Amino acid sequence: MTIQEPVTARPAGRPRSEKAEKAIIDATLDLIGEGMGVSELSIEAIASRAGVGKTTIYRRWSNKEDLVVDALSTLKAPLPVLTGESVRADLISLLDAMRREAGQRRSRCVMNIAMNEADRHPRLMERFLKRAVEPRREAMRAVIERGIASGELRADLDVDLGMAILSGTMLWHTKWGPAGDLPADLAERVVNAALAGMAPEGR
């Protein structure tokens, strides 16, 4: 009696190369960072810079917009793990992630160039904001709403205004503040100042 080895089905298509994908993402960001606007950016230019064929790109991304959204999203740090122990600590964690992102000069340059074309590519920017920015907004909203429910924040606090105070202050420092490295304690200082007006009296 002959025992046959089980036949393992091979997955359809060729496995994606992580190395190739990284090269494509890096090429996209490099070209934007060098001043090439999203409108001028082409799959041909990206393929040439990455050292891959156009078909390699199209296997992963169906169009240029999809690729640019994925590339820009890699510049955003993952959401920090929030302990839930205190609203203050969680807000500091969220804002410090913004500080760390802003400290990467290449990332800041690429984002500034890309965002300057938001009016010309509203769909692309809408998708980027939904994927990379909205989760951070929702995380901050959840922390503030939790603080209101627990009594750590004022019961009458306007959640949207609180979010604007916190994120807006950080954006001022990261985009228009004094040149140079951002202080390591910036997030803590911003949160402390904001909570002075957002915490209930006596806390």
Short mmCIF file of C-alpha atoms in Angstrom, two decimals:
data_model
loop_
_atom_site.label_atom_id
_atom_site.label_comp_id
_atom_site.label_asym_id
_atom_site.label_seq_id
_atom_site.Cartn_x
_atom_site.Cartn_y
_atom_site.Cartn_z
CA MET A 1 0.00 0.00 0.00
CA THR A 2 1.41 3.35 -1.01
CA ILE A 3 0.83 6.25 1.34
CA GLN A 4 0.43 9.47 -0.54
CA GLU A 5 1.60 12.72 0.96
CA PRO A 6 -1.17 15.28 1.39
CA VAL A 7 -1.21 17.85 -1.33
CA THR A 8 -0.89 21.41 -0.06
CA ALA A 9 -2.56 23.94 -2.29
CA ARG A 10 -0.30 26.79 -3.35
CA PRO A 11 -1.70 30.26 -2.74
CA ALA A 12 -2.88 32.01 -5.85
CA GLY A 13 -0.54 34.62 -7.25
CA ARG A 14 3.00 35.43 -6.25
CA PRO A 15 3.77 36.42 -2.64
CA ARG A 16 4.23 40.13 -2.16
CA SER A 17 7.74 41.22 -1.42
CA GLU A 18 7.97 43.32 1.73
CA LYS A 19 11.29 44.63 0.49
CA ALA A 20 9.73 45.80 -2.77
CA GLU A 21 6.79 47.40 -0.98
CA LYS A 22 9.13 49.30 1.33
CA ALA A 23 11.17 50.49 -1.64
CA ILE A 24 7.98 51.72 -3.35
CA ILE A 25 6.75 53.53 -0.24
CA ASP A 26 10.18 55.10 0.34
CA ALA A 27 10.42 56.17 -3.30
CA THR A 28 7.00 57.83 -3.11
CA LEU A 29 7.91 59.75 0.03
CA ASP A 30 11.34 60.70 -1.31
CA LEU A 31 9.88 62.14 -4.51
CA ILE A 32 7.28 64.16 -2.60
CA GLY A 33 9.92 65.31 -0.12
CA GLU A 34 12.08 66.53 -2.98
CA GLY A 35 9.27 68.83 -4.04
CA MET A 36 7.33 66.75 -6.55
CA GLY A 37 3.66 67.52 -6.04
CA VAL A 38 1.04 64.81 -5.98
CA SER A 39 -0.20 65.98 -9.38
CA GLU A 40 3.23 65.58 -10.97
CA LEU A 41 3.96 62.30 -9.23
CA SER A 42 3.67 59.33 -11.56
CA ILE A 43 3.77 55.57 -11.23
CA GLU A 44 6.62 55.60 -13.77
CA ALA A 45 8.71 57.93 -11.61
CA ILE A 46 8.02 55.91 -8.48
CA ALA A 47 8.89 52.63 -10.21
CA SER A 48 12.13 54.08 -11.54
CA ARG A 49 13.18 55.41 -8.14
CA ALA A 50 12.22 52.17 -6.37
CA GLY A 51 13.95 49.99 -8.94
CA VAL A 52 10.84 47.94 -9.69
CA GLY A 53 8.53 47.49 -12.64
CA LYS A 54 5.19 49.26 -12.87
CA THR A 55 3.42 45.92 -12.69
CA THR A 56 4.93 45.36 -9.24
CA ILE A 57 3.27 48.56 -8.06
CA TYR A 58 -0.07 47.78 -9.68
CA ARG A 59 -0.18 44.38 -8.01
CA ARG A 60 -0.40 46.18 -4.68
CA TRP A 61 -2.05 49.50 -5.51
CA SER A 62 -4.71 49.98 -8.15
CA ASN A 63 -3.90 53.67 -8.64
CA LYS A 64 -1.60 56.48 -7.59
CA GLU A 65 -3.99 57.86 -4.98
CA ASP A 66 -4.09 54.54 -3.10
CA LEU A 67 -0.30 54.44 -3.04
CA VAL A 68 0.06 58.03 -1.83
CA VAL A 69 -2.49 57.48 0.96
CA ASP A 70 -0.59 54.39 2.13
CA ALA A 71 2.75 56.19 1.90
CA LEU A 72 1.58 59.23 3.87
CA SER A 73 -0.04 56.99 6.47
CA THR A 74 3.34 55.41 7.26
CA LEU A 75 4.51 58.81 8.52
CA LYS A 76 1.95 58.73 11.32
CA ALA A 77 3.09 56.91 14.41
CA PRO A 78 0.82 54.16 15.75
CA LEU A 79 -1.66 55.25 18.38
CA PRO A 80 -0.04 55.02 21.81
CA VAL A 81 -1.35 52.45 24.26
CA LEU A 82 -3.62 54.29 26.69
CA THR A 83 -3.63 52.92 30.23
CA GLY A 84 -6.96 54.44 31.24
CA GLU A 85 -5.57 55.17 34.70
CA SER A 86 -6.09 58.93 34.35
CA VAL A 87 -7.31 61.37 31.75
CA ARG A 88 -4.21 63.49 32.25
CA ALA A 89 -1.82 60.60 31.54
CA ASP A 90 -3.73 59.47 28.45
CA LEU A 91 -3.89 63.00 27.02
CA ILE A 92 -0.15 63.41 27.54
CA SER A 93 0.44 60.14 25.67
CA LEU A 94 -1.68 61.29 22.73
CA LEU A 95 -0.05 64.71 22.48
CA ASP A 96 3.45 63.34 22.92
CA ALA A 97 2.88 61.16 19.85
CA MET A 98 2.28 64.41 17.93
CA ARG A 99 5.52 65.85 19.31
CA ARG A 100 7.52 62.80 18.26
CA GLU A 101 6.07 62.86 14.74
CA ALA A 102 6.88 66.55 14.37
CA GLY A 103 10.47 65.89 15.41
CA GLN A 104 11.06 63.90 12.23
CA ARG A 105 12.04 66.63 9.80
CA ARG A 106 11.69 64.46 6.68
CA SER A 107 8.17 63.45 7.65
CA ARG A 108 7.19 67.04 8.40
CA CYS A 109 8.52 68.22 5.04
CA VAL A 110 6.66 65.52 3.10
CA MET A 111 3.40 66.18 4.93
CA ASN A 112 3.63 69.93 4.35
CA ILE A 113 4.16 69.47 0.61
CA ALA A 114 1.33 66.94 0.33
CA MET A 115 -1.12 69.00 2.37
CA ASN A 116 -0.47 72.06 0.22
CA GLU A 117 -2.29 70.20 -2.55
CA ALA A 118 -5.32 69.31 -0.48
CA ASP A 119 -7.59 71.55 -2.57
CA ARG A 120 -6.47 69.88 -5.81
CA HIS A 121 -6.88 66.36 -4.45
CA PRO A 122 -9.78 66.50 -1.99
CA ARG A 123 -10.60 62.79 -2.29
CA LEU A 124 -7.04 61.75 -1.55
CA MET A 125 -6.81 64.03 1.47
CA GLU A 126 -10.23 62.95 2.71
CA ARG A 127 -9.13 59.32 2.61
CA PHE A 128 -5.83 60.12 4.34
CA LEU A 129 -7.55 62.06 7.11
CA LYS A 130 -10.07 59.27 7.63
CA ARG A 131 -7.37 56.61 7.81
CA ALA A 132 -4.54 58.34 9.65
CA VAL A 133 -6.00 61.32 11.51
CA GLU A 134 -9.56 60.41 12.47
CA PRO A 135 -8.51 57.50 14.73
CA ARG A 136 -6.45 59.97 16.78
CA ARG A 137 -9.34 62.38 17.03
CA GLU A 138 -11.66 59.63 18.17
CA ALA A 139 -9.13 58.44 20.75
CA MET A 140 -8.88 61.96 22.20
CA ARG A 141 -12.66 62.35 22.16
CA ALA A 142 -13.06 59.07 24.03
CA VAL A 143 -10.54 60.13 26.69
CA ILE A 144 -12.24 63.50 27.24
CA GLU A 145 -15.72 61.95 27.38
CA ARG A 146 -14.40 59.39 29.87
CA GLY A 147 -13.02 62.24 31.97
CA ILE A 148 -16.38 64.01 32.00
CA ALA A 149 -18.13 60.79 33.04
CA SER A 150 -15.61 60.08 35.83
CA GLY A 151 -15.62 63.64 37.15
CA GLU A 152 -12.00 64.29 36.21
CA LEU A 153 -13.21 66.99 33.80
CA ARG A 154 -15.99 69.55 34.10
CA ALA A 155 -19.47 68.21 33.43
CA ASP A 156 -20.26 71.17 31.16
CA LEU A 157 -17.06 70.88 29.12
CA ASP A 158 -17.49 71.32 25.36
CA VAL A 159 -15.74 68.19 24.04
CA ASP A 160 -14.95 69.64 20.60
CA LEU A 161 -13.56 72.81 22.16
CA GLY A 162 -11.42 70.79 24.54
CA MET A 163 -10.03 68.78 21.62
CA ALA A 164 -9.30 71.99 19.70
CA ILE A 165 -7.48 73.53 22.67
CA LEU A 166 -5.26 70.50 23.12
CA SER A 167 -4.48 69.58 19.51
CA GLY A 168 -4.44 73.21 18.33
CA THR A 169 -1.83 74.18 20.88
CA MET A 170 0.36 71.27 19.86
CA LEU A 171 -0.05 72.14 16.18
CA TRP A 172 1.04 75.71 16.88
CA HIS A 173 4.23 74.44 18.48
CA THR A 174 4.92 71.79 15.83
CA LYS A 175 4.18 73.96 12.79
CA TRP A 176 4.60 77.61 13.71
CA GLY A 177 6.48 77.65 17.01
CA PRO A 178 10.14 78.52 17.51
CA ALA A 179 12.57 76.58 15.37
CA GLY A 180 14.52 73.78 16.94
CA ASP A 181 13.80 70.58 18.78
CA LEU A 182 10.56 70.50 20.71
CA PRO A 183 10.96 70.22 24.51
CA ALA A 184 10.53 66.66 25.79
CA ASP A 185 7.97 67.86 28.34
CA LEU A 186 5.90 69.86 25.85
CA ALA A 187 2.91 67.50 25.90
CA GLU A 188 2.83 67.49 29.69
CA ARG A 189 2.94 71.30 29.83
CA VAL A 190 0.16 71.66 27.27
CA VAL A 191 -2.07 69.17 29.08
CA ASN A 192 -1.41 70.81 32.46
CA ALA A 193 -2.33 74.23 31.09
CA ALA A 194 -5.47 72.92 29.40
CA LEU A 195 -6.64 71.00 32.44
CA ALA A 196 -6.41 74.16 34.51
CA GLY A 197 -9.52 75.30 32.64
CA MET A 198 -11.09 71.92 31.91
CA ALA A 199 -10.98 70.30 35.38
CA PRO A 200 -13.77 70.81 37.92
CA GLU A 201 -13.21 73.45 40.59
CA GLY A 202 -11.23 72.15 43.49
CA ARG A 203 -9.35 69.47 41.52
#
